[in-house]
Amino acid sequence: MAENNVEKFLADQKDMEERRKMLIDELLRAKAAAIKDFDDKLAKLGYQPDGTKSRRSHHKKSAPAGTAKNQKG
C-alpha cells in the first residue's frame, strides 16, 4: 500500500514537472512573438536600432591595479 502511494506521488510529481516545463516553453514562445511584433511596429514607425545596446551589469567595475583604496606603506 505504501509503495503504491509513493509511486503515485512520484508519477504525479513527474507529470507536474513536465507540465511546468511545457508552460514555461509556451510562455517563452509567446514572449518572443510579442517582442517580434513590437519590433515590427517600431520598424514601421521608422525606428532604427543603432546596434550599440549598452548592457547593464550588476558587477562593479574593477579599479586599475595600484589604485586600491586600502594601500598600506
mmCIF file of C-alpha atoms in Angstrom:
data_model
loop_
_atom_site.group_PDB
_atom_site.id
_atom_site.type_symbol
_atom_site.label_atom_id
_atom_site.label_comp_id
_atom_site.label_asym_id
_atom_site.label_seq_id
_atom_site.Cartn_x
_atom_site.Cartn_y
_atom_site.Cartn_z
ATOM 1 C CA MET A 1 0.000 0.000 0.000
ATOM 2 C CA ALA A 2 2.750 2.466 0.959
ATOM 3 C CA GLU A 3 4.756 1.625 -2.174
ATOM 4 C CA ASN A 4 1.679 2.336 -4.250
ATOM 5 C CA ASN A 5 1.294 5.781 -2.655
ATOM 6 C CA VAL A 6 4.973 6.590 -3.202
ATOM 7 C CA GLU A 7 4.827 5.517 -6.842
ATOM 8 C CA LYS A 8 1.661 7.562 -7.380
ATOM 9 C CA PHE A 9 3.263 10.593 -5.741
ATOM 10 C CA LEU A 10 6.403 10.289 -7.871
ATOM 11 C CA ALA A 11 4.341 9.890 -11.037
ATOM 12 C CA ASP A 12 2.252 12.951 -10.143
ATOM 13 C CA GLN A 13 5.391 14.929 -9.378
ATOM 14 C CA LYS A 14 6.901 13.947 -12.748
ATOM 15 C CA ASP A 15 3.692 14.955 -14.552
ATOM 16 C CA MET A 16 3.648 18.318 -12.793
ATOM 17 C CA GLU A 17 7.295 18.957 -13.700
ATOM 18 C CA GLU A 18 6.617 18.140 -17.358
ATOM 19 C CA ARG A 19 3.580 20.434 -17.352
ATOM 20 C CA ARG A 20 5.658 23.183 -15.727
ATOM 21 C CA LYS A 21 8.301 22.871 -18.464
ATOM 22 C CA MET A 22 5.618 22.965 -21.181
ATOM 23 C CA LEU A 23 4.085 26.103 -19.669
ATOM 24 C CA ILE A 24 7.469 27.807 -19.429
ATOM 25 C CA ASP A 25 8.242 26.949 -23.058
ATOM 26 C CA GLU A 26 4.846 28.261 -24.135
ATOM 27 C CA LEU A 27 5.393 31.463 -22.187
ATOM 28 C CA LEU A 28 8.837 31.987 -23.722
ATOM 29 C CA ARG A 29 7.415 31.473 -27.240
ATOM 30 C CA ALA A 30 4.636 33.978 -26.512
ATOM 31 C CA LYS A 31 7.185 36.463 -25.163
ATOM 32 C CA ALA A 32 9.388 36.104 -28.252
ATOM 33 C CA ALA A 33 6.366 36.595 -30.523
ATOM 34 C CA ALA A 34 5.285 39.697 -28.608
ATOM 35 C CA ILE A 35 8.788 41.183 -28.798
ATOM 36 C CA LYS A 36 8.967 40.479 -32.538
ATOM 37 C CA ASP A 37 5.559 42.074 -33.058
ATOM 38 C CA PHE A 38 6.626 45.145 -31.073
ATOM 39 C CA ASP A 39 9.888 45.408 -33.036
ATOM 40 C CA ASP A 40 7.918 45.189 -36.300
ATOM 41 C CA LYS A 41 5.636 48.015 -35.157
ATOM 42 C CA LEU A 42 8.662 50.138 -34.223
ATOM 43 C CA ALA A 43 10.202 49.460 -37.634
ATOM 44 C CA LYS A 44 7.002 50.620 -39.348
ATOM 45 C CA LEU A 45 7.286 53.872 -37.389
ATOM 46 C CA GLY A 46 10.814 54.340 -38.703
ATOM 47 C CA TYR A 47 12.778 53.342 -35.602
ATOM 48 C CA GLN A 48 16.230 52.043 -36.438
ATOM 49 C CA PRO A 49 18.156 50.460 -33.558
ATOM 50 C CA ASP A 50 21.774 51.594 -33.549
ATOM 51 C CA GLY A 51 23.059 48.163 -32.569
ATOM 52 C CA THR A 52 25.250 49.527 -29.794
ATOM 53 C CA LYS A 53 22.973 48.472 -26.999
ATOM 54 C CA SER A 54 24.709 49.043 -23.683
ATOM 55 C CA ARG A 55 24.349 46.130 -21.360
ATOM 56 C CA ARG A 56 23.653 46.729 -17.729
ATOM 57 C CA SER A 57 25.613 44.739 -15.241
ATOM 58 C CA HIS A 58 25.351 44.273 -11.526
ATOM 59 C CA HIS A 59 29.133 43.831 -11.408
ATOM 60 C CA LYS A 60 31.171 46.772 -10.219
ATOM 61 C CA LYS A 61 33.927 47.951 -12.492
ATOM 62 C CA SER A 62 37.264 46.950 -11.054
ATOM 63 C CA ALA A 63 39.798 49.667 -10.364
ATOM 64 C CA PRO A 64 43.120 49.519 -12.232
ATOM 65 C CA ALA A 65 45.957 47.812 -10.367
ATOM 66 C CA GLY A 66 47.782 50.067 -7.922
ATOM 67 C CA THR A 67 44.810 52.331 -7.156
ATOM 68 C CA ALA A 68 43.252 50.331 -4.333
ATOM 69 C CA LYS A 69 41.780 52.402 -1.503
ATOM 70 C CA ASN A 70 43.406 50.458 1.325
ATOM 71 C CA GLN A 71 47.029 50.520 0.244
ATOM 72 C CA LYS A 72 49.485 50.437 3.109
ATOM 73 C CA GLY A 73 53.023 51.672 3.072
#
